[in-house]
mmCIF file of C-alpha atoms in Angstrom:
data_model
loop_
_atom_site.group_PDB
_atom_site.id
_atom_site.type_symbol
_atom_site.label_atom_id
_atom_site.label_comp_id
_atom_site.label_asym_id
_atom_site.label_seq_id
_atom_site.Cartn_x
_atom_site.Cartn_y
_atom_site.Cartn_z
ATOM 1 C CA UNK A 1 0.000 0.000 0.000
ATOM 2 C CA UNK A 2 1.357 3.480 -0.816
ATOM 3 C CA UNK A 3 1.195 6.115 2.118
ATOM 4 C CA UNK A 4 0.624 3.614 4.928
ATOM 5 C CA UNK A 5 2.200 6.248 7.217
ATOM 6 C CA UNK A 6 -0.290 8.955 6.124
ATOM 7 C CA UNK A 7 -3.203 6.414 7.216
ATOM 8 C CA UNK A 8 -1.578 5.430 10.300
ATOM 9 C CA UNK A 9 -1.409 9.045 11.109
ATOM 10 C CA UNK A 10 -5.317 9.760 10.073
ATOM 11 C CA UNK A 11 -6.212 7.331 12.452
ATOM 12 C CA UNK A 12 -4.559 8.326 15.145
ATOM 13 C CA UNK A 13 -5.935 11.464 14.974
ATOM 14 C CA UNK A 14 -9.451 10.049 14.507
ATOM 15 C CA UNK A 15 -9.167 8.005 17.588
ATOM 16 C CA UNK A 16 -7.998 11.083 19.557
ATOM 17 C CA UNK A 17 -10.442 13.168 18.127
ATOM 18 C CA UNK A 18 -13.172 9.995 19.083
ATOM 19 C CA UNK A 19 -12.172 10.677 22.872
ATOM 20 C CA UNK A 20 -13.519 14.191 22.973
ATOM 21 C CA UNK A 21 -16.977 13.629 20.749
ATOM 22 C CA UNK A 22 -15.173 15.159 17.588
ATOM 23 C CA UNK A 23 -14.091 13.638 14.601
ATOM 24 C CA UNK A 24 -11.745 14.401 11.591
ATOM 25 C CA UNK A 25 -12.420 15.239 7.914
ATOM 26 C CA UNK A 26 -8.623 15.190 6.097
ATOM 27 C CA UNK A 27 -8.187 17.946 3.449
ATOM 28 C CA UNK A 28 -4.624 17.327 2.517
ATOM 29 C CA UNK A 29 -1.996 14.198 3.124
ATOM 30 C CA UNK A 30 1.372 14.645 1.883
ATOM 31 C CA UNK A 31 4.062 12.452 2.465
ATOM 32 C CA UNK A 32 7.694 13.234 1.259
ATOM 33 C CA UNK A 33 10.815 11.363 2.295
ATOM 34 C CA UNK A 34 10.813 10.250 5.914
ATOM 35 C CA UNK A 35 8.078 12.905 6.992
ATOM 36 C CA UNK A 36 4.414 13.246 6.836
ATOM 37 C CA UNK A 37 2.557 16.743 6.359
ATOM 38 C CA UNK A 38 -1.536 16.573 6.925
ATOM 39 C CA UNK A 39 -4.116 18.909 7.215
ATOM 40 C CA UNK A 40 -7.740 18.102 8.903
ATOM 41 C CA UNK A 41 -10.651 19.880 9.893
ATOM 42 C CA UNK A 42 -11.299 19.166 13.681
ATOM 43 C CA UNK A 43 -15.476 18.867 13.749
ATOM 44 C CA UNK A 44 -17.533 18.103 16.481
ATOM 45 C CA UNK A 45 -20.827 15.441 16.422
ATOM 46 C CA UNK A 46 -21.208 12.728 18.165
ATOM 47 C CA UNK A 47 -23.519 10.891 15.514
ATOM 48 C CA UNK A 48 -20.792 11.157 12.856
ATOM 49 C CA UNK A 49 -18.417 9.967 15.728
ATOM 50 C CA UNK A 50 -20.755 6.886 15.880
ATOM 51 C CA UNK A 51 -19.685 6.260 12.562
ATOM 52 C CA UNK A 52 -15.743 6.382 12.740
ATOM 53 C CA UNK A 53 -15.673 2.270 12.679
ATOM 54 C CA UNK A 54 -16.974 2.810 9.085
ATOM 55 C CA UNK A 55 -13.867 4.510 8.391
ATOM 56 C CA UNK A 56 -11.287 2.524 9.909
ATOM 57 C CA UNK A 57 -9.338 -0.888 8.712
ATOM 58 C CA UNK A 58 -7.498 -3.706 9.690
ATOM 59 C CA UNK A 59 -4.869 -4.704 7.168
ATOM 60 C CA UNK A 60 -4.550 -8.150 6.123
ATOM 61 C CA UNK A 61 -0.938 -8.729 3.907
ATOM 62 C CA UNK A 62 0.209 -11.824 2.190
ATOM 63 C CA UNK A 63 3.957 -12.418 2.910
ATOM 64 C CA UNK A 64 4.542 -14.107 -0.110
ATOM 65 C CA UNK A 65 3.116 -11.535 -3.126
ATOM 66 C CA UNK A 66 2.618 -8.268 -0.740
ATOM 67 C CA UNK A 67 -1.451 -8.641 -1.909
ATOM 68 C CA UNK A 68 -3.571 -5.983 0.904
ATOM 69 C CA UNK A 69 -6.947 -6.818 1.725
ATOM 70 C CA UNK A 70 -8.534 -4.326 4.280
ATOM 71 C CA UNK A 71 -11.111 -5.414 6.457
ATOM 72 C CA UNK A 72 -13.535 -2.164 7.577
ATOM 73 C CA UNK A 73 -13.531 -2.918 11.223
ATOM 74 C CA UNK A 74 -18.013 -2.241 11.129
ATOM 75 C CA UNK A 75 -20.502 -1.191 8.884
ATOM 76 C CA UNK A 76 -24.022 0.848 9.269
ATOM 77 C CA UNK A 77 -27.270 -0.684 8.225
ATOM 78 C CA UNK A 78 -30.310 1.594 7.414
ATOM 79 C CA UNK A 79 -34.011 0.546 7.364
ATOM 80 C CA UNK A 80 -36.542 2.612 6.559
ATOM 81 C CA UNK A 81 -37.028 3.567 10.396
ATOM 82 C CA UNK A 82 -33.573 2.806 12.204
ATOM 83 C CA UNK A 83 -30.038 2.904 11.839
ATOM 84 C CA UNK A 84 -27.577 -0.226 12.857
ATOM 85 C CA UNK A 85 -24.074 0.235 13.601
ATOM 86 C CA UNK A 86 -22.837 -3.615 13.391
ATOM 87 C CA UNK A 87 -19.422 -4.929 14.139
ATOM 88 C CA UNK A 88 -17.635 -6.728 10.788
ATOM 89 C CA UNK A 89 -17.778 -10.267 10.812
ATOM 90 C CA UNK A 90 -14.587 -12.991 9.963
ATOM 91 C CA UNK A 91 -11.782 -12.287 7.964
ATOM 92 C CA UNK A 92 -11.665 -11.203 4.506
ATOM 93 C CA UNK A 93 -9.518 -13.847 3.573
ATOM 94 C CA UNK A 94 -8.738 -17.446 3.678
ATOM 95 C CA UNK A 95 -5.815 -18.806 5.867
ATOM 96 C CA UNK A 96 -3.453 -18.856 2.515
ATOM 97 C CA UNK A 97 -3.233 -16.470 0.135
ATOM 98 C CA UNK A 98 -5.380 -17.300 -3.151
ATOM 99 C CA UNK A 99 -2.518 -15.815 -5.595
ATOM 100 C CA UNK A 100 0.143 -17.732 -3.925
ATOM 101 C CA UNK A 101 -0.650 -19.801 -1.306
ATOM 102 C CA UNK A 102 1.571 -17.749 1.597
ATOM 103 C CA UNK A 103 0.320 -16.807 4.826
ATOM 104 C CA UNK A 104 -1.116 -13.938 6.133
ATOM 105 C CA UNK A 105 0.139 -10.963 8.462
ATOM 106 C CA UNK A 106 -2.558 -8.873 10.169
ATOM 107 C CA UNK A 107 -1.733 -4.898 10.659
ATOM 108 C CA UNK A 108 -3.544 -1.630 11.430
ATOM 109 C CA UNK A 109 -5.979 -0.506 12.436
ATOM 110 C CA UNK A 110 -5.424 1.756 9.825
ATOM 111 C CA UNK A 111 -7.696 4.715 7.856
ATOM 112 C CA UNK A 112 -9.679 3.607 5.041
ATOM 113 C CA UNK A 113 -11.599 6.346 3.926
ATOM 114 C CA UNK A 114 -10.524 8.701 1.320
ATOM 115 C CA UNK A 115 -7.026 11.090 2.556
ATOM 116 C CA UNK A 116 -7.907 14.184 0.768
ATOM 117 C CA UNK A 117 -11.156 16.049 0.491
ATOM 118 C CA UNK A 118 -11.241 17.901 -2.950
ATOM 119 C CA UNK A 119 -14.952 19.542 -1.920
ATOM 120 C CA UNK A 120 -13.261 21.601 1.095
#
């Protein structure tokens, strides 16, 4: 994956925002060298807060061909009267890689959602 650091970052920030009913929207990631530049906007709701899981990964990686699956750690379910915030269920993936047959390493959690915001 290409900017891991960037989405490491993001959801860091997300998860610290989490902790004071706030949540992040990122309008710029930049990542040059062995640094990491990012601009978000800080907002405040706790019923987009509710929906941070949505947003957020855990990283499955094959050792063998470097294939990422990402596994969105929940996912929101709307009815016509309610709204369901449901935990993700089993891995993504089977034990061994379907390319190649290798194992599996699990990282993250890691941010998912898009890094820049070209409406803001």
């Amino acid at each position: 994956m290409i900017c891991e650091a960037l989405r490491i970052v993001l959801q860091c920030l997300e998860s610290h925002a989490n902790r004071y009913g706030r949540y992040i929207v990122p309008l710029l990631s930049l990542s040059a060298d062995f640094y990491v530049r990012l601009v978000v906007r800080v907002l405040s709701g706790k019923a987009k807060v509710k929906e941070t899981f949505t947003k957020v990964s855990i990283v499955y990686q094959c050792v063998g061909c470097e294939t990422v699956t990402l596994h969105p750690m929940g996912r929101i379910i709307t009815n016509k009267k309610s709204i369901k915030h449901q935990v993700s269920q089993g891995p993504p993936v089977a034990q061994s890689c379907v390319h190649c047959g290798h194992r599996h390493i699990i990282g993250g959690p890691i941010w998912s959602a898009p890094i820049h915001n070209r409406t803001s």
